[in-house]
mmCIF file with all atom_site columns, C-alpha atoms in Angstrom:
data_model
loop_
_atom_site.group_PDB
_atom_site.id
_atom_site.type_symbol
_atom_site.label_atom_id
_atom_site.label_alt_id
_atom_site.label_comp_id
_atom_site.label_asym_id
_atom_site.label_entity_id
_atom_site.label_seq_id
_atom_site.pdbx_PDB_ins_code
_atom_site.Cartn_x
_atom_site.Cartn_y
_atom_site.Cartn_z
_atom_site.occupancy
_atom_site.B_iso_or_equiv
_atom_site.pdbx_formal_charge
_atom_site.auth_seq_id
_atom_site.auth_comp_id
_atom_site.auth_asym_id
_atom_site.auth_atom_id
_atom_site.pdbx_PDB_model_num
ATOM 1   C CA . MET X 1 1   ? -32.936 -112.616 13.854  1.00 0.00 ? 1   MET X CA 1
ATOM 2   C CA . GLY X 1 2   ? -34.701 -109.950 11.914  1.00 0.00 ? 2   GLY X CA 1
ATOM 3   C CA . ASP X 1 3   ? -36.549 -110.247 8.661   1.00 0.00 ? 3   ASP X CA 1
ATOM 4   C CA . ALA X 1 4   ? -33.944 -111.082 5.998   1.00 0.00 ? 4   ALA X CA 1
ATOM 5   C CA . ARG X 1 5   ? -35.900 -109.091 3.399   1.00 0.00 ? 5   ARG X CA 1
ATOM 6   C CA . LYS X 1 6   ? -35.134 -105.920 5.350   1.00 0.00 ? 6   LYS X CA 1
ATOM 7   C CA . GLN X 1 7   ? -31.407 -106.550 5.723   1.00 0.00 ? 7   GLN X CA 1
ATOM 8   C CA . THR X 1 8   ? -29.780 -104.473 3.016   1.00 0.00 ? 8   THR X CA 1
ATOM 9   C CA . VAL X 1 9   ? -26.526 -102.580 2.836   1.00 0.00 ? 9   VAL X CA 1
ATOM 10  C CA . GLY X 1 10  ? -26.520 -99.661  0.440   1.00 0.00 ? 10  GLY X CA 1
ATOM 11  C CA . ASP X 1 11  ? -27.610 -100.924 -2.957  1.00 0.00 ? 11  ASP X CA 1
ATOM 12  C CA . ILE X 1 12  ? -27.182 -104.597 -2.040  1.00 0.00 ? 12  ILE X CA 1
ATOM 13  C CA . GLY X 1 13  ? -30.155 -106.804 -1.180  1.00 0.00 ? 13  GLY X CA 1
ATOM 14  C CA . PHE X 1 14  ? -31.013 -110.444 -1.720  1.00 0.00 ? 14  PHE X CA 1
ATOM 15  C CA . GLY X 1 15  ? -34.166 -112.059 -3.077  1.00 0.00 ? 15  GLY X CA 1
ATOM 16  C CA . ARG X 1 16  ? -35.616 -115.490 -2.478  1.00 0.00 ? 16  ARG X CA 1
ATOM 17  C CA . MET X 1 17  ? -33.268 -118.440 -2.290  1.00 0.00 ? 17  MET X CA 1
ATOM 18  C CA . PHE X 1 18  ? -33.931 -121.735 -4.101  1.00 0.00 ? 18  PHE X CA 1
ATOM 19  C CA . PRO X 1 19  ? -31.625 -124.533 -2.924  1.00 0.00 ? 19  PRO X CA 1
ATOM 20  C CA . ILE X 1 20  ? -31.038 -127.201 -5.568  1.00 0.00 ? 20  ILE X CA 1
ATOM 21  C CA . VAL X 1 21  ? -31.763 -130.727 -4.365  1.00 0.00 ? 21  VAL X CA 1
ATOM 22  C CA . ARG X 1 22  ? -30.547 -133.796 -6.265  1.00 0.00 ? 22  ARG X CA 1
ATOM 23  C CA . ILE X 1 23  ? -33.196 -136.399 -7.090  1.00 0.00 ? 23  ILE X CA 1
ATOM 24  C CA . PHE X 1 24  ? -32.885 -139.787 -8.787  1.00 0.00 ? 24  PHE X CA 1
ATOM 25  C CA . ASP X 1 25  ? -36.482 -140.949 -9.228  1.00 0.00 ? 25  ASP X CA 1
ATOM 26  C CA . GLU X 1 26  ? -39.234 -138.594 -10.389 1.00 0.00 ? 26  GLU X CA 1
ATOM 27  C CA . ALA X 1 27  ? -42.111 -140.627 -8.951  1.00 0.00 ? 27  ALA X CA 1
ATOM 28  C CA . LYS X 1 28  ? -40.474 -140.815 -5.518  1.00 0.00 ? 28  LYS X CA 1
ATOM 29  C CA . ALA X 1 29  ? -39.636 -137.096 -5.623  1.00 0.00 ? 29  ALA X CA 1
ATOM 30  C CA . ARG X 1 30  ? -43.260 -136.197 -6.412  1.00 0.00 ? 30  ARG X CA 1
ATOM 31  C CA . GLU X 1 31  ? -44.565 -138.569 -3.748  1.00 0.00 ? 31  GLU X CA 1
ATOM 32  C CA . PHE X 1 32  ? -42.339 -136.939 -1.117  1.00 0.00 ? 32  PHE X CA 1
ATOM 33  C CA . TYR X 1 33  ? -42.342 -133.245 -2.039  1.00 0.00 ? 33  TYR X CA 1
ATOM 34  C CA . VAL X 1 34  ? -45.844 -132.889 -3.526  1.00 0.00 ? 34  VAL X CA 1
ATOM 35  C CA . ASP X 1 35  ? -47.990 -135.609 -1.950  1.00 0.00 ? 35  ASP X CA 1
ATOM 36  C CA . PHE X 1 36  ? -46.351 -135.752 1.488   1.00 0.00 ? 36  PHE X CA 1
ATOM 37  C CA . LEU X 1 37  ? -44.895 -132.282 2.149   1.00 0.00 ? 37  LEU X CA 1
ATOM 38  C CA . GLY X 1 38  ? -47.654 -130.494 0.232   1.00 0.00 ? 38  GLY X CA 1
ATOM 39  C CA . PHE X 1 39  ? -45.512 -128.478 -2.172  1.00 0.00 ? 39  PHE X CA 1
ATOM 40  C CA . GLY X 1 40  ? -46.947 -127.361 -5.483  1.00 0.00 ? 40  GLY X CA 1
ATOM 41  C CA . VAL X 1 41  ? -45.133 -127.799 -8.783  1.00 0.00 ? 41  VAL X CA 1
ATOM 42  C CA . ASP X 1 42  ? -44.401 -124.331 -10.182 1.00 0.00 ? 42  ASP X CA 1
ATOM 43  C CA . TRP X 1 43  ? -42.739 -125.436 -13.403 1.00 0.00 ? 43  TRP X CA 1
ATOM 44  C CA . GLU X 1 44  ? -40.823 -128.287 -15.029 1.00 0.00 ? 44  GLU X CA 1
ATOM 45  C CA . HIS X 1 45  ? -38.023 -128.302 -17.606 1.00 0.00 ? 45  HIS X CA 1
ATOM 46  C CA . ARG X 1 46  ? -36.280 -130.912 -19.745 1.00 0.00 ? 46  ARG X CA 1
ATOM 47  C CA . PHE X 1 47  ? -33.808 -130.382 -22.551 1.00 0.00 ? 47  PHE X CA 1
ATOM 48  C CA . GLY X 1 48  ? -35.462 -133.209 -24.504 1.00 0.00 ? 48  GLY X CA 1
ATOM 49  C CA . ASP X 1 49  ? -37.586 -136.339 -24.261 1.00 0.00 ? 49  ASP X CA 1
ATOM 50  C CA . ASN X 1 50  ? -34.908 -138.538 -22.713 1.00 0.00 ? 50  ASN X CA 1
ATOM 51  C CA . PHE X 1 51  ? -33.320 -135.953 -20.397 1.00 0.00 ? 51  PHE X CA 1
ATOM 52  C CA . PRO X 1 52  ? -33.478 -135.566 -16.612 1.00 0.00 ? 52  PRO X CA 1
ATOM 53  C CA . LEU X 1 53  ? -36.157 -133.459 -14.968 1.00 0.00 ? 53  LEU X CA 1
ATOM 54  C CA . TYR X 1 54  ? -35.451 -130.052 -13.438 1.00 0.00 ? 54  TYR X CA 1
ATOM 55  C CA . MET X 1 55  ? -38.401 -128.528 -11.602 1.00 0.00 ? 55  MET X CA 1
ATOM 56  C CA . GLN X 1 56  ? -39.346 -125.927 -9.049  1.00 0.00 ? 56  GLN X CA 1
ATOM 57  C CA . VAL X 1 57  ? -41.653 -126.728 -6.134  1.00 0.00 ? 57  VAL X CA 1
ATOM 58  C CA . SER X 1 58  ? -42.855 -124.302 -3.484  1.00 0.00 ? 58  SER X CA 1
ATOM 59  C CA . ARG X 1 59  ? -45.070 -123.900 -0.481  1.00 0.00 ? 59  ARG X CA 1
ATOM 60  C CA . ALA X 1 60  ? -45.833 -120.864 1.708   1.00 0.00 ? 60  ALA X CA 1
ATOM 61  C CA . GLY X 1 61  ? -42.814 -118.879 0.515   1.00 0.00 ? 61  GLY X CA 1
ATOM 62  C CA . MET X 1 62  ? -40.289 -121.727 0.523   1.00 0.00 ? 62  MET X CA 1
ATOM 63  C CA . GLY X 1 63  ? -38.988 -122.838 -2.865  1.00 0.00 ? 63  GLY X CA 1
ATOM 64  C CA . LEU X 1 64  ? -36.764 -125.706 -3.966  1.00 0.00 ? 64  LEU X CA 1
ATOM 65  C CA . HIS X 1 65  ? -35.293 -126.745 -7.290  1.00 0.00 ? 65  HIS X CA 1
ATOM 66  C CA . LEU X 1 66  ? -35.332 -130.513 -7.750  1.00 0.00 ? 66  LEU X CA 1
ATOM 67  C CA . SER X 1 67  ? -32.797 -131.764 -10.268 1.00 0.00 ? 67  SER X CA 1
ATOM 68  C CA . GLY X 1 68  ? -32.112 -135.095 -11.868 1.00 0.00 ? 68  GLY X CA 1
ATOM 69  C CA . HIS X 1 69  ? -28.981 -133.659 -13.515 1.00 0.00 ? 69  HIS X CA 1
ATOM 70  C CA . HIS X 1 70  ? -25.625 -135.025 -12.397 1.00 0.00 ? 70  HIS X CA 1
ATOM 71  C CA . GLY X 1 71  ? -23.492 -132.223 -11.032 1.00 0.00 ? 71  GLY X CA 1
ATOM 72  C CA . ASP X 1 72  ? -26.301 -129.853 -10.019 1.00 0.00 ? 72  ASP X CA 1
ATOM 73  C CA . ALA X 1 73  ? -26.261 -130.870 -6.365  1.00 0.00 ? 73  ALA X CA 1
ATOM 74  C CA . THR X 1 74  ? -24.843 -133.459 -4.003  1.00 0.00 ? 74  THR X CA 1
ATOM 75  C CA . PRO X 1 75  ? -27.136 -136.138 -2.561  1.00 0.00 ? 75  PRO X CA 1
ATOM 76  C CA . GLY X 1 76  ? -27.281 -136.071 1.217   1.00 0.00 ? 76  GLY X CA 1
ATOM 77  C CA . SER X 1 77  ? -27.395 -132.287 1.489   1.00 0.00 ? 77  SER X CA 1
ATOM 78  C CA . ASN X 1 78  ? -28.917 -130.472 4.460   1.00 0.00 ? 78  ASN X CA 1
ATOM 79  C CA . ILE X 1 79  ? -31.162 -127.389 4.267   1.00 0.00 ? 79  ILE X CA 1
ATOM 80  C CA . PHE X 1 80  ? -32.061 -125.284 7.324   1.00 0.00 ? 80  PHE X CA 1
ATOM 81  C CA . VAL X 1 81  ? -35.265 -123.252 6.996   1.00 0.00 ? 81  VAL X CA 1
ATOM 82  C CA . THR X 1 82  ? -36.881 -120.924 9.513   1.00 0.00 ? 82  THR X CA 1
ATOM 83  C CA . MET X 1 83  ? -40.666 -120.976 9.621   1.00 0.00 ? 83  MET X CA 1
ATOM 84  C CA . HIS X 1 84  ? -43.663 -120.438 11.840  1.00 0.00 ? 84  HIS X CA 1
ATOM 85  C CA . GLY X 1 85  ? -46.292 -123.093 12.524  1.00 0.00 ? 85  GLY X CA 1
ATOM 86  C CA . VAL X 1 86  ? -43.942 -126.073 12.800  1.00 0.00 ? 86  VAL X CA 1
ATOM 87  C CA . HIS X 1 87  ? -46.298 -127.923 15.184  1.00 0.00 ? 87  HIS X CA 1
ATOM 88  C CA . ALA X 1 88  ? -49.251 -127.412 12.828  1.00 0.00 ? 88  ALA X CA 1
ATOM 89  C CA . TYR X 1 89  ? -47.139 -128.649 9.908   1.00 0.00 ? 89  TYR X CA 1
ATOM 90  C CA . GLN X 1 90  ? -46.063 -131.712 11.889  1.00 0.00 ? 90  GLN X CA 1
ATOM 91  C CA . GLN X 1 91  ? -49.711 -132.477 12.694  1.00 0.00 ? 91  GLN X CA 1
ATOM 92  C CA . GLU X 1 92  ? -50.622 -132.112 9.016   1.00 0.00 ? 92  GLU X CA 1
ATOM 93  C CA . LEU X 1 93  ? -47.860 -134.534 7.999   1.00 0.00 ? 93  LEU X CA 1
ATOM 94  C CA . ALA X 1 94  ? -48.948 -137.010 10.692  1.00 0.00 ? 94  ALA X CA 1
ATOM 95  C CA . THR X 1 95  ? -52.324 -137.340 8.948   1.00 0.00 ? 95  THR X CA 1
ATOM 96  C CA . LYS X 1 96  ? -50.709 -138.332 5.636   1.00 0.00 ? 96  LYS X CA 1
ATOM 97  C CA . ASP X 1 97  ? -50.433 -141.959 4.618   1.00 0.00 ? 97  ASP X CA 1
ATOM 98  C CA . TYR X 1 98  ? -46.685 -141.815 3.959   1.00 0.00 ? 98  TYR X CA 1
ATOM 99  C CA . ARG X 1 99  ? -45.116 -144.984 5.307   1.00 0.00 ? 99  ARG X CA 1
ATOM 100 C CA . PHE X 1 100 ? -41.485 -143.891 5.068   1.00 0.00 ? 100 PHE X CA 1
ATOM 101 C CA . MET X 1 101 ? -41.548 -141.048 7.598   1.00 0.00 ? 101 MET X CA 1
ATOM 102 C CA . LYS X 1 102 ? -43.477 -139.832 10.620  1.00 0.00 ? 102 LYS X CA 1
ATOM 103 C CA . PRO X 1 103 ? -41.482 -136.760 11.726  1.00 0.00 ? 103 PRO X CA 1
ATOM 104 C CA . GLY X 1 104 ? -41.748 -135.249 15.173  1.00 0.00 ? 104 GLY X CA 1
ATOM 105 C CA . VAL X 1 105 ? -40.796 -131.861 16.574  1.00 0.00 ? 105 VAL X CA 1
ATOM 106 C CA . GLU X 1 106 ? -37.723 -131.560 18.791  1.00 0.00 ? 106 GLU X CA 1
ATOM 107 C CA . GLU X 1 107 ? -37.424 -128.700 21.265  1.00 0.00 ? 107 GLU X CA 1
ATOM 108 C CA . LEU X 1 108 ? -33.910 -127.249 21.100  1.00 0.00 ? 108 LEU X CA 1
ATOM 109 C CA . PRO X 1 109 ? -32.380 -124.167 22.743  1.00 0.00 ? 109 PRO X CA 1
ATOM 110 C CA . TRP X 1 110 ? -32.801 -122.092 19.546  1.00 0.00 ? 110 TRP X CA 1
ATOM 111 C CA . GLY X 1 111 ? -36.281 -123.305 18.596  1.00 0.00 ? 111 GLY X CA 1
ATOM 112 C CA . ASN X 1 112 ? -38.579 -126.180 17.735  1.00 0.00 ? 112 ASN X CA 1
ATOM 113 C CA . VAL X 1 113 ? -37.193 -128.259 14.876  1.00 0.00 ? 113 VAL X CA 1
ATOM 114 C CA . MET X 1 114 ? -38.773 -130.871 12.626  1.00 0.00 ? 114 MET X CA 1
ATOM 115 C CA . GLU X 1 115 ? -36.455 -132.747 10.280  1.00 0.00 ? 115 GLU X CA 1
ATOM 116 C CA . VAL X 1 116 ? -37.589 -134.561 7.158   1.00 0.00 ? 116 VAL X CA 1
ATOM 117 C CA . THR X 1 117 ? -35.392 -136.677 4.890   1.00 0.00 ? 117 THR X CA 1
ATOM 118 C CA . ASP X 1 118 ? -36.290 -137.258 1.262   1.00 0.00 ? 118 ASP X CA 1
ATOM 119 C CA . PRO X 1 119 ? -35.831 -140.626 -0.511  1.00 0.00 ? 119 PRO X CA 1
ATOM 120 C CA . PHE X 1 120 ? -32.416 -139.450 -1.777  1.00 0.00 ? 120 PHE X CA 1
ATOM 121 C CA . GLY X 1 121 ? -30.889 -138.649 1.621   1.00 0.00 ? 121 GLY X CA 1
ATOM 122 C CA . ASN X 1 122 ? -31.442 -134.877 1.499   1.00 0.00 ? 122 ASN X CA 1
ATOM 123 C CA . ARG X 1 123 ? -32.551 -133.400 4.823   1.00 0.00 ? 123 ARG X CA 1
ATOM 124 C CA . ILE X 1 124 ? -34.674 -130.339 5.478   1.00 0.00 ? 124 ILE X CA 1
ATOM 125 C CA . ARG X 1 125 ? -34.622 -128.949 9.009   1.00 0.00 ? 125 ARG X CA 1
ATOM 126 C CA . LEU X 1 126 ? -37.650 -126.749 9.620   1.00 0.00 ? 126 LEU X CA 1
ATOM 127 C CA . CYS X 1 127 ? -37.137 -124.488 12.628  1.00 0.00 ? 127 CYS X CA 1
ATOM 128 C CA . GLU X 1 128 ? -39.587 -122.268 14.436  1.00 0.00 ? 128 GLU X CA 1
ATOM 129 C CA . GLN X 1 129 ? -37.117 -120.049 16.238  1.00 0.00 ? 129 GLN X CA 1
ATOM 130 C CA . LYS X 1 130 ? -37.700 -118.848 19.767  1.00 0.00 ? 130 LYS X CA 1
ATOM 131 C CA . ASP X 1 131 ? -38.542 -115.183 20.291  1.00 0.00 ? 131 ASP X CA 1
ATOM 132 C CA . GLY X 1 132 ? -35.507 -112.970 19.941  1.00 0.00 ? 132 GLY X CA 1
ATOM 133 C CA . ASP X 1 133 ? -33.553 -115.421 17.762  1.00 0.00 ? 133 ASP X CA 1
#
């Protein structure tokens, strides 16, 4: 597949995509996305003191919106992301002291895939596609 940023038709083009992921526990979400996966917190929003968190995290061009709001997203969702350096990322995660997950890389016909599952059942499949895909 080509670079999605270059795929335009006439005046139509798409920017970055930010999937919304449902979370239920802020501490567990931070432990997984920030401490384990290495994302940075870009911003946080609440409508008031006793309202759910909505925040954006990102790393190396990939962004996610994490939401504690009912109705924003369905728990147990699956996100497929293409990337390069999946083996290096897997090795980085293997050095972390995160007792709930030790992901590996699976070689599949379309590429090398590492799957991680957050504490809320959401899965992210990180795929380093083979040349020509």
